Backbone as numpy.savetxt, mean C-alpha at the origin, in Angstrom:
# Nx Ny Nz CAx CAy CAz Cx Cy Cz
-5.41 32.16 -36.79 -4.03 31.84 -36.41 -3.14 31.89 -37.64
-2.12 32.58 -37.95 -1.68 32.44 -38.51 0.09 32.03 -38.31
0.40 31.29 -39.41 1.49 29.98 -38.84 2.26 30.73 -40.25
3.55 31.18 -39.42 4.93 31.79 -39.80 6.21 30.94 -39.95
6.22 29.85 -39.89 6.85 28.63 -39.92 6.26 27.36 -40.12
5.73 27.22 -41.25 5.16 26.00 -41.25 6.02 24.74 -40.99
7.11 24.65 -41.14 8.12 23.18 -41.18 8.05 23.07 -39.47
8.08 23.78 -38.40 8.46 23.89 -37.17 6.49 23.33 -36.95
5.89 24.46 -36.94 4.30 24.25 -36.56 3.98 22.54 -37.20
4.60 22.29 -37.94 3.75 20.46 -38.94 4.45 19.29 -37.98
5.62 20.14 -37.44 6.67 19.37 -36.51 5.85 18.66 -35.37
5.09 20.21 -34.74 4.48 20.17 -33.19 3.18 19.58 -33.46
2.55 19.65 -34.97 1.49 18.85 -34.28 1.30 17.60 -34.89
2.75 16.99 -35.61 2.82 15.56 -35.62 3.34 14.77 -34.22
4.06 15.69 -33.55 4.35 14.99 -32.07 2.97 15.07 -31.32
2.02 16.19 -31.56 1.07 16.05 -30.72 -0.30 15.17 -31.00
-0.34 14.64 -32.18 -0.99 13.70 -32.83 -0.78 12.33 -33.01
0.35 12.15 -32.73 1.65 11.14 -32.32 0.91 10.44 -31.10
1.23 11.97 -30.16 1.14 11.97 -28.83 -0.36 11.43 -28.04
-1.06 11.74 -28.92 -2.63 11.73 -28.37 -3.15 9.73 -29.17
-2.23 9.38 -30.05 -2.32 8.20 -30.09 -1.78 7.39 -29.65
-0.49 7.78 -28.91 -0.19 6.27 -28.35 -1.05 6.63 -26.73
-1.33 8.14 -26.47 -2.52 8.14 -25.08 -3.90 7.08 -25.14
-4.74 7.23 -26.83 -5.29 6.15 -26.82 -5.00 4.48 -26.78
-3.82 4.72 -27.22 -3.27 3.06 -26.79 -3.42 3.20 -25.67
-2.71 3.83 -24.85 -2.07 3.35 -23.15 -3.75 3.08 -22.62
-5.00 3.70 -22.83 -6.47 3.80 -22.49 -7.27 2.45 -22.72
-6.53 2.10 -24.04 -6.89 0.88 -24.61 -7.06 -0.74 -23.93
-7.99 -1.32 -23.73 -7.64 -2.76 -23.20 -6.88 -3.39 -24.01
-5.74 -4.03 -24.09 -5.04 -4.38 -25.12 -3.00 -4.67 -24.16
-3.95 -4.97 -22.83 -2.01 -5.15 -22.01 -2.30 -6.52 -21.51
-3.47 -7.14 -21.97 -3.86 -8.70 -21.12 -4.56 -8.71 -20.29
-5.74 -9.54 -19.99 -6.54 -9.53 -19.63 -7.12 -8.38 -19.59
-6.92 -7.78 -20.23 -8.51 -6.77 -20.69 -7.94 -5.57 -19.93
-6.84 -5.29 -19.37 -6.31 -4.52 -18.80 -6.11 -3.28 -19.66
-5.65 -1.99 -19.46 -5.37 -0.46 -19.94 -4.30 -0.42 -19.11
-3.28 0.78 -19.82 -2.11 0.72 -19.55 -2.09 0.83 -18.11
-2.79 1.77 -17.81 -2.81 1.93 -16.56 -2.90 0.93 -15.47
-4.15 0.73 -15.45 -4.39 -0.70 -14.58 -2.98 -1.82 -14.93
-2.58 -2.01 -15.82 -1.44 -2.60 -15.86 -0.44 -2.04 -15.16
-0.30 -0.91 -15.19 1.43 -0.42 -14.45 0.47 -0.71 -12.93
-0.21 0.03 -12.65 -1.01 -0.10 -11.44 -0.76 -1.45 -10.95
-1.29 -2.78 -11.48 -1.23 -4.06 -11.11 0.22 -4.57 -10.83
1.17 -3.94 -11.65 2.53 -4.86 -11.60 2.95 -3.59 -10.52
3.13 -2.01 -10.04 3.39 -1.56 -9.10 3.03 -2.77 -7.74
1.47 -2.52 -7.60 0.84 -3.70 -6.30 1.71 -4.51 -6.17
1.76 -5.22 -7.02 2.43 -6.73 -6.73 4.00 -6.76 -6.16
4.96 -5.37 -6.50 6.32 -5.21 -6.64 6.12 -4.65 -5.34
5.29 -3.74 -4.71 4.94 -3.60 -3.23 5.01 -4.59 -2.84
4.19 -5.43 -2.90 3.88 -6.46 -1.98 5.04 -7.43 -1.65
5.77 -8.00 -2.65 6.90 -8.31 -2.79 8.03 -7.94 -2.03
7.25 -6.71 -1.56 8.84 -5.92 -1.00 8.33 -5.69 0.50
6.96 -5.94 0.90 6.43 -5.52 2.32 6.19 -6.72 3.34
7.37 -7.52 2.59 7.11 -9.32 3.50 7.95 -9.11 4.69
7.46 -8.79 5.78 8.44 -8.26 7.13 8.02 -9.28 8.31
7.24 -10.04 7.91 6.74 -10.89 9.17 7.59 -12.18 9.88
8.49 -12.48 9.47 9.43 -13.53 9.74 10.54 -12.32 11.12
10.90 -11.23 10.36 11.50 -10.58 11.20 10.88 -10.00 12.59
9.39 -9.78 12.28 8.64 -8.97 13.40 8.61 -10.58 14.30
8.05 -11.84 13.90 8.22 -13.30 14.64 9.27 -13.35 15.75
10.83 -12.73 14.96 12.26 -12.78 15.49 11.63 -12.14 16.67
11.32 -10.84 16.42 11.36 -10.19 17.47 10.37 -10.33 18.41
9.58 -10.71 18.45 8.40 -11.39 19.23 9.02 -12.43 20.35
10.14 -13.06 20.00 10.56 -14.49 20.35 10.99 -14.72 22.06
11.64 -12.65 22.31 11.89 -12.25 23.73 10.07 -12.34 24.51
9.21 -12.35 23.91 7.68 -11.82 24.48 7.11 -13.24 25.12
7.72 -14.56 24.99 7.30 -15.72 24.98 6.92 -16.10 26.84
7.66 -15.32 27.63 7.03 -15.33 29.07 6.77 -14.32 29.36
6.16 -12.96 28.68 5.68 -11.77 29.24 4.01 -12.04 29.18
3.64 -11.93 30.54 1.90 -11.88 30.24 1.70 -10.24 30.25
0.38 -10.08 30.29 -0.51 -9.13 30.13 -1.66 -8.72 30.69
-1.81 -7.15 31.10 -3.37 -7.48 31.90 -3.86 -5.97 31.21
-5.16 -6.42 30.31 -5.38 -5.05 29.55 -6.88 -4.66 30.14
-7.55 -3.56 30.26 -8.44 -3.20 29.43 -8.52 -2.63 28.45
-9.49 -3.32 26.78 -9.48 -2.66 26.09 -10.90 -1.72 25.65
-10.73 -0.84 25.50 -11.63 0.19 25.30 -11.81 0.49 23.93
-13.05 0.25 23.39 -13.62 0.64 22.02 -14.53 1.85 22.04
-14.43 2.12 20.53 -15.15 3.29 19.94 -17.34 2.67 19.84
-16.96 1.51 19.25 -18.17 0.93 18.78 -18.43 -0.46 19.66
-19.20 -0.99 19.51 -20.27 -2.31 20.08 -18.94 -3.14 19.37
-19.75 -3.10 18.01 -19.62 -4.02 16.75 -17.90 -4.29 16.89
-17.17 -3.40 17.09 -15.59 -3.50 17.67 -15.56 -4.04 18.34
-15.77 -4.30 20.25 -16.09 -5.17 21.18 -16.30 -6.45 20.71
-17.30 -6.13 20.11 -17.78 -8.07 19.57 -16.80 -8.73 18.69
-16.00 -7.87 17.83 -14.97 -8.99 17.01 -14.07 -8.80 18.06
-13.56 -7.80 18.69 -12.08 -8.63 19.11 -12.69 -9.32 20.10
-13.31 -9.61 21.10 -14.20 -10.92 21.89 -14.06 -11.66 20.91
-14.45 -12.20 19.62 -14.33 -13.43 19.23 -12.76 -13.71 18.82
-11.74 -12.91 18.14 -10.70 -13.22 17.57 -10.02 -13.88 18.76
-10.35 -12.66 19.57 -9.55 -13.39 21.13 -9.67 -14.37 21.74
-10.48 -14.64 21.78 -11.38 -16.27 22.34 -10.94 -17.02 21.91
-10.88 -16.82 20.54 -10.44 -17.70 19.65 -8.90 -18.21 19.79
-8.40 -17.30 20.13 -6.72 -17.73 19.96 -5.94 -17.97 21.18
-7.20 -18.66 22.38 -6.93 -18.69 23.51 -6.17 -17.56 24.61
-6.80 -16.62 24.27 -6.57 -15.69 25.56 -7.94 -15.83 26.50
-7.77 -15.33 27.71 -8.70 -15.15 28.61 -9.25 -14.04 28.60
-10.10 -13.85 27.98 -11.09 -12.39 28.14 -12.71 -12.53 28.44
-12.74 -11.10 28.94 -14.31 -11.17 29.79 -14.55 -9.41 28.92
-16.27 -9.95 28.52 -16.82 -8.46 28.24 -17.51 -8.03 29.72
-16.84 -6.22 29.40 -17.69 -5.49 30.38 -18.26 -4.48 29.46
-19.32 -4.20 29.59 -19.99 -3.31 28.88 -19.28 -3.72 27.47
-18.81 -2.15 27.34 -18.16 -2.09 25.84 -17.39 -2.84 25.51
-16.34 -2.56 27.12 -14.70 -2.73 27.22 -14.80 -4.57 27.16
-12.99 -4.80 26.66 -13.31 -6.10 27.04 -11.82 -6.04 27.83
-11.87 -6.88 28.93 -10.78 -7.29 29.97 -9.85 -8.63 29.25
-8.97 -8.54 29.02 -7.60 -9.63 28.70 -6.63 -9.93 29.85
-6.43 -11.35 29.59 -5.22 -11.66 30.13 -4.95 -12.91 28.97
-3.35 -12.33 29.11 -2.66 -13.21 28.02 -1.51 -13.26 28.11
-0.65 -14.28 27.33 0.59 -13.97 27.26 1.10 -13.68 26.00
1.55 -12.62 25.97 1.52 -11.56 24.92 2.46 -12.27 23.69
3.72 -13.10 23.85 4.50 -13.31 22.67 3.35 -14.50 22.32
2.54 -15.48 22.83 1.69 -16.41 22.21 0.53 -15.64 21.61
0.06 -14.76 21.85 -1.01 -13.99 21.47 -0.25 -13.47 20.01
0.48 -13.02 19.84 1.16 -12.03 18.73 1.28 -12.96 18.06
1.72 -14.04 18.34 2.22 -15.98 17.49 1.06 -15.78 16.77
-0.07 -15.94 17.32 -1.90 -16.34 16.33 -1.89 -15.43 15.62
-1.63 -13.52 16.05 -1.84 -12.95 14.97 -1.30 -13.16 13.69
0.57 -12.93 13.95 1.39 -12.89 12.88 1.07 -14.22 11.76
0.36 -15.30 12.40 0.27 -16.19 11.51 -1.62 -16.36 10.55
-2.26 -15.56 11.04 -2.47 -14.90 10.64 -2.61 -14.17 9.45
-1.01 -13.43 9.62 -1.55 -12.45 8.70 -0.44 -13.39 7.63
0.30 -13.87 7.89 1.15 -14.76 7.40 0.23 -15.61 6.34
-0.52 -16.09 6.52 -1.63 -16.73 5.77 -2.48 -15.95 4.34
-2.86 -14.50 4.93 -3.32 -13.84 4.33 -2.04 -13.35 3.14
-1.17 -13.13 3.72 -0.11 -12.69 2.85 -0.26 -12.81 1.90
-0.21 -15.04 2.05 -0.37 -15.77 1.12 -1.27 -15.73 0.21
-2.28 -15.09 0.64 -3.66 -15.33 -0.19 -4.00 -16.68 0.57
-3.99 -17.14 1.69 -4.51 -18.43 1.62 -5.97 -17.95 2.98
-6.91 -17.15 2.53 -7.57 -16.53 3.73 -8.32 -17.41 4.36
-8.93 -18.61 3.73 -9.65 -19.94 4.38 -9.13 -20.22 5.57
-8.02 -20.53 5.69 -7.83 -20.95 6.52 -7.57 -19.95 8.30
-7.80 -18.07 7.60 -8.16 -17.75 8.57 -9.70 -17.92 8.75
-10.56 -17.40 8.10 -11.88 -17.69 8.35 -12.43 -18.48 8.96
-11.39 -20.27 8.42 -12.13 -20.87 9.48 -11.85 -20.87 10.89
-10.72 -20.15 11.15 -10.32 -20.37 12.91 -11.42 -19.70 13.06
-11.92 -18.55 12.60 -12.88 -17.58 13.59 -14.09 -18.12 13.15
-14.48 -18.47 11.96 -15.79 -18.66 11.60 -16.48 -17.49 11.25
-16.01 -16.43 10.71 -16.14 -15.05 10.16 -15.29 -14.89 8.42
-15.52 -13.95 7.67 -14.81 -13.35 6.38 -13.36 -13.33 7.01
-12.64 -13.58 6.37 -10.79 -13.24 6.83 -10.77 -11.86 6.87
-11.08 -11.16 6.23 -11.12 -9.62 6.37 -11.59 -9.30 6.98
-12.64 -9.64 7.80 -13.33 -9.41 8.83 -12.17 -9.23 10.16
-11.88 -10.64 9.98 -11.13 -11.07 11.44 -9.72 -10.51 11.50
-9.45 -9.88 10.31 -7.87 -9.25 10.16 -8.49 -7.52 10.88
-9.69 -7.30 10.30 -9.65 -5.54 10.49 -10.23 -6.00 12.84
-10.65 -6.90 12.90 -10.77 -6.79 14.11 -9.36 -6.95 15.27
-8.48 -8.06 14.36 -6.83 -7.80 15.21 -7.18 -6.56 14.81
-6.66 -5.43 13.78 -5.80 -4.34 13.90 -6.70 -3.50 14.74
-8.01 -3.52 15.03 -8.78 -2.57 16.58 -8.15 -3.20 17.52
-7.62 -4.47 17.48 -7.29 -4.75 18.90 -6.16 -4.35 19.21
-5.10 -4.80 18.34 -3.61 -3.99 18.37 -3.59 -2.53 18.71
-4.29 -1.84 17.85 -4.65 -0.48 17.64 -4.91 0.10 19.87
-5.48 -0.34 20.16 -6.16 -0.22 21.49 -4.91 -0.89 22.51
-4.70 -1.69 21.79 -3.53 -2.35 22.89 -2.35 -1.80 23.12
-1.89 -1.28 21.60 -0.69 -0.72 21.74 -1.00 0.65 22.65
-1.98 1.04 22.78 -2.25 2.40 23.41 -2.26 2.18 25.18
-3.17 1.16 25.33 -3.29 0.67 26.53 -1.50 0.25 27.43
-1.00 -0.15 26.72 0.44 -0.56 27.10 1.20 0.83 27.34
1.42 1.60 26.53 1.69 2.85 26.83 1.73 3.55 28.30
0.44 3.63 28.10 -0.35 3.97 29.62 0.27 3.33 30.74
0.51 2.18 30.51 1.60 1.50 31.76 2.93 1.50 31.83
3.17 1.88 30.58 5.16 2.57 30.29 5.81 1.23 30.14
4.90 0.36 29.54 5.28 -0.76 28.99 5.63 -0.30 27.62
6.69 0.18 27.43 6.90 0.54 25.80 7.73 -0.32 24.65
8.14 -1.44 25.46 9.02 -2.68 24.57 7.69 -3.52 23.95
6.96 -3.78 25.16 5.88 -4.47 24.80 4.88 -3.89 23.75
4.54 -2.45 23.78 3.46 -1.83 23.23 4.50 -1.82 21.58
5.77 -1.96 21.56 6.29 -1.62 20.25 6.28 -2.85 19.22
6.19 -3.93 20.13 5.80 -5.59 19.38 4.32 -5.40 19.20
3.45 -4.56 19.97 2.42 -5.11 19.34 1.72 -3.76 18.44
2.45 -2.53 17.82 2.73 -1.55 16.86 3.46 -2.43 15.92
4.47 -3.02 15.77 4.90 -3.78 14.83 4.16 -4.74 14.14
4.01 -5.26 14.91 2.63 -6.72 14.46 1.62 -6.18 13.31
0.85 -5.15 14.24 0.05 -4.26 13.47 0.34 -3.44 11.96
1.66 -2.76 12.26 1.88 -1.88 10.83 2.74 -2.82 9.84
3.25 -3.84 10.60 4.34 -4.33 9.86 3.70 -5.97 9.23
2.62 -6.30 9.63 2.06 -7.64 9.55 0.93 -7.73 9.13
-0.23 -7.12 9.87 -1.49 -6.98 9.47 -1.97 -6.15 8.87
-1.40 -5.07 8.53 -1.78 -3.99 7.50 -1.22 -4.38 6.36
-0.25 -4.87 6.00 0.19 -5.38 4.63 -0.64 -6.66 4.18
-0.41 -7.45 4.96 -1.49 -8.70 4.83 -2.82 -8.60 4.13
-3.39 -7.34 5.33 -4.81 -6.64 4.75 -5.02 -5.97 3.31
-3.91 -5.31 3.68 -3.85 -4.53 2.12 -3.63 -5.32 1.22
-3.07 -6.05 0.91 -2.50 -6.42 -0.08 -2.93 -8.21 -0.41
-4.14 -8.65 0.11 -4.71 -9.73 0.01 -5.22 -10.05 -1.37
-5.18 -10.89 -1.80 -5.04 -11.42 -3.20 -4.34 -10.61 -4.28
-3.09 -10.14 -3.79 -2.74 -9.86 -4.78 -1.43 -10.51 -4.78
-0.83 -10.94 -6.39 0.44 -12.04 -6.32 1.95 -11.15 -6.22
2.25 -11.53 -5.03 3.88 -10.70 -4.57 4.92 -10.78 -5.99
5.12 -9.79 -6.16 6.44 -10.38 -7.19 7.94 -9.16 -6.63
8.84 -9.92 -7.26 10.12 -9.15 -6.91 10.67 -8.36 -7.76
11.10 -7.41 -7.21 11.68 -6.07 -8.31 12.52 -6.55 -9.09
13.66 -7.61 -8.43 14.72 -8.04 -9.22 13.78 -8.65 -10.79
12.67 -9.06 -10.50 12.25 -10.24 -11.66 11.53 -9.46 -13.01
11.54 -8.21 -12.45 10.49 -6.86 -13.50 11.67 -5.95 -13.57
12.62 -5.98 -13.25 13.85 -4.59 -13.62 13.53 -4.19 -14.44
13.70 -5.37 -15.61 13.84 -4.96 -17.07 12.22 -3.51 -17.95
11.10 -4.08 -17.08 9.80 -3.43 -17.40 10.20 -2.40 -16.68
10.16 -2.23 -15.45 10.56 -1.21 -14.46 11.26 0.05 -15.34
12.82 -0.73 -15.38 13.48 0.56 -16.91 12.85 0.89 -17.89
11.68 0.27 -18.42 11.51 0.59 -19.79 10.00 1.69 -19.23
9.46 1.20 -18.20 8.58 2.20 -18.32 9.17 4.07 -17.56
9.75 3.21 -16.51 10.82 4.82 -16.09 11.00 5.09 -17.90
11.40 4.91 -18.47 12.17 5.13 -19.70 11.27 6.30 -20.54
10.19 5.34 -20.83 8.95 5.96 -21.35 8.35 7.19 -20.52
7.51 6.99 -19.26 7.66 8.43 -18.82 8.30 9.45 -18.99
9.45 8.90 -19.00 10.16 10.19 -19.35 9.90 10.80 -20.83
10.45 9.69 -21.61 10.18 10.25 -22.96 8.80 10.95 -23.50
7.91 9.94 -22.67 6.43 10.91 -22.95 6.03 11.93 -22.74
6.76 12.06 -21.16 6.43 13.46 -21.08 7.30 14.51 -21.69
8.93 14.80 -22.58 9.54 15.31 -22.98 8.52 15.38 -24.55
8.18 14.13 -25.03 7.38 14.33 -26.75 5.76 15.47 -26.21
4.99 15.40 -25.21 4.35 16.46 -25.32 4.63 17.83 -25.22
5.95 17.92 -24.52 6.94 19.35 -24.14 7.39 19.81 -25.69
7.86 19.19 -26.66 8.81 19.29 -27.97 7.05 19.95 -28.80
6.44 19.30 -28.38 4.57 19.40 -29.36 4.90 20.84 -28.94
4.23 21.21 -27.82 4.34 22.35 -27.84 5.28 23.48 -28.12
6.51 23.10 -28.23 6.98 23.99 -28.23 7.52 24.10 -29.63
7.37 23.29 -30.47 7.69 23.45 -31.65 6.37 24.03 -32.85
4.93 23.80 -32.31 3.51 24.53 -32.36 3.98 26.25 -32.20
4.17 26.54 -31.13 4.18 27.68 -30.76 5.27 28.42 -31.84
6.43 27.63 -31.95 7.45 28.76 -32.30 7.36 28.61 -33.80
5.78 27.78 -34.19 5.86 27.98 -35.77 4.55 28.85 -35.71
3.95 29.49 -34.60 3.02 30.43 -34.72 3.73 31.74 -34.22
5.04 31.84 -34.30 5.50 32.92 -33.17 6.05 33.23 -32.23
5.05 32.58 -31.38 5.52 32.51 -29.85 6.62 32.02 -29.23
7.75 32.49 -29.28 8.74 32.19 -28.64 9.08 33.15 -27.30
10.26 32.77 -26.50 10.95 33.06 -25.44 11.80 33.57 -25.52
12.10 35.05 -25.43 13.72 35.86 -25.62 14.18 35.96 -24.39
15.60 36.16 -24.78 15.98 37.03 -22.81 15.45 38.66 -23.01
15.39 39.10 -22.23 14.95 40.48 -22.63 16.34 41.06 -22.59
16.70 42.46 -22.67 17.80 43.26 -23.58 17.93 43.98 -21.74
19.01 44.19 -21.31 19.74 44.90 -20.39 19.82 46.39 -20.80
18.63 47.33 -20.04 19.46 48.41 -20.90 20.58 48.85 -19.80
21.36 49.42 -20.27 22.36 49.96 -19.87 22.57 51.78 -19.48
22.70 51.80 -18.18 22.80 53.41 -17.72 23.53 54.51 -18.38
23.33 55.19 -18.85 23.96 56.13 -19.56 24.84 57.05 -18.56
């Protein structure tokens, strides 16, 4: 290789030597608790989600019309092991259900039924999962992934009857309550307003990082040569 600009080429590969050390920082445990940059942005992203996916007070609101609508389902599963948790969650939270075979038969009244879930997941939100576990006497995660088969089946089942106000409270419940809950169980909610300041500085940095490996190269190259012309227009005679 030979280097036709040395001041430009010493340029590109002090940015790129630069560059490849603060990469071993960011790799480094060294952000708290033993964390790497990554897992750090990773951890404070989670938490600024979570912070921001608290919808269950509103989906409650809307639940509040469901308080004299009953229900008459069959629900139909894929698996046994499906059957058997929502039979217990359900039991549990005083609905009336009977197993047939797979399927299990409900009757309920649907805004009190949605009440046990949302609180629930309301709990989990919290991180406080004991206290679902013990209603069922199962893992909380357990008894959260068996609501969302039941929701999952219900909201479908409702459909089918062109009950679609009803089937949309209990799609809400589900995407808006128990999937965040689920997801996002032990991890501590925080608010965007309270991280702005990190938020800017790492937007900040991305950027800049990725512009200092762009300058490496291109200041490497154009001290070996390699540059970019426009090419020349010829012109018709």
């Amino acid at each position: 290789m030979i280097v036709k600009n040395k001041k430009m080429f010493f340029i590109g590969a002090f940015l790129a030597l630069t560059f490849f050390c603060v990469l071993g920082l960011i790799f480094s445990p060294v952000f708290g608790n033993g964390m790497n940059g990554l897992t750090y942005a990773d951890d404070m992203f989670n938490k600024l989600s979570k912070g921001s996916s608290y919808f269950i007070p509103k989906v409650a609101k809307s639940n509040e019309k469901f308080t004299k609508t009953t229900i008459a389902l069959t629900l139909k599963f894929e698996k046994p092991e499906q059957s058997a948790g929502a039979m217990k969650v359900l039991a549990a939270s005083g609905a009336e259900v009977r197993d047939v075979n797979t399927d299990v038969q409900i009757n309920s009244n649907l805004g009190a039924l949605m009440s046990k879930v949302l609180q629930d997941a309301d709990d989990m939100y919290k991180n406080d999962g004991k206290k679902v576990a013990d209603r069922y006497g199962i893992d909380e995660k357990e008894a959260m992934g068996s609501w969302w088969n039941v929701l999952k089946v219900m909201d479908k089942e409702l459909k089918k009857q062109s009950k679609i106000e009803e089937a949309k409270i209990v799609s809400d419940v589900m995407k808006k309550a128990v999937e965040p809950a689920y997801n996002y169980y032990k991890v501590d909610a925080q608010q965007v307003a309270d991280k702005a300041g990190i938020m800017t500085g790492l937007l900040i940095f991305y950027v800049a990082y990725t512009m200092w490996w762009g300058f490496a190269i291109f200041y490497m190259f154009d001290g070996i040569g390699l540059t970019m012309k426009k090419a020349k227009v010829k012109k018709e005679v």
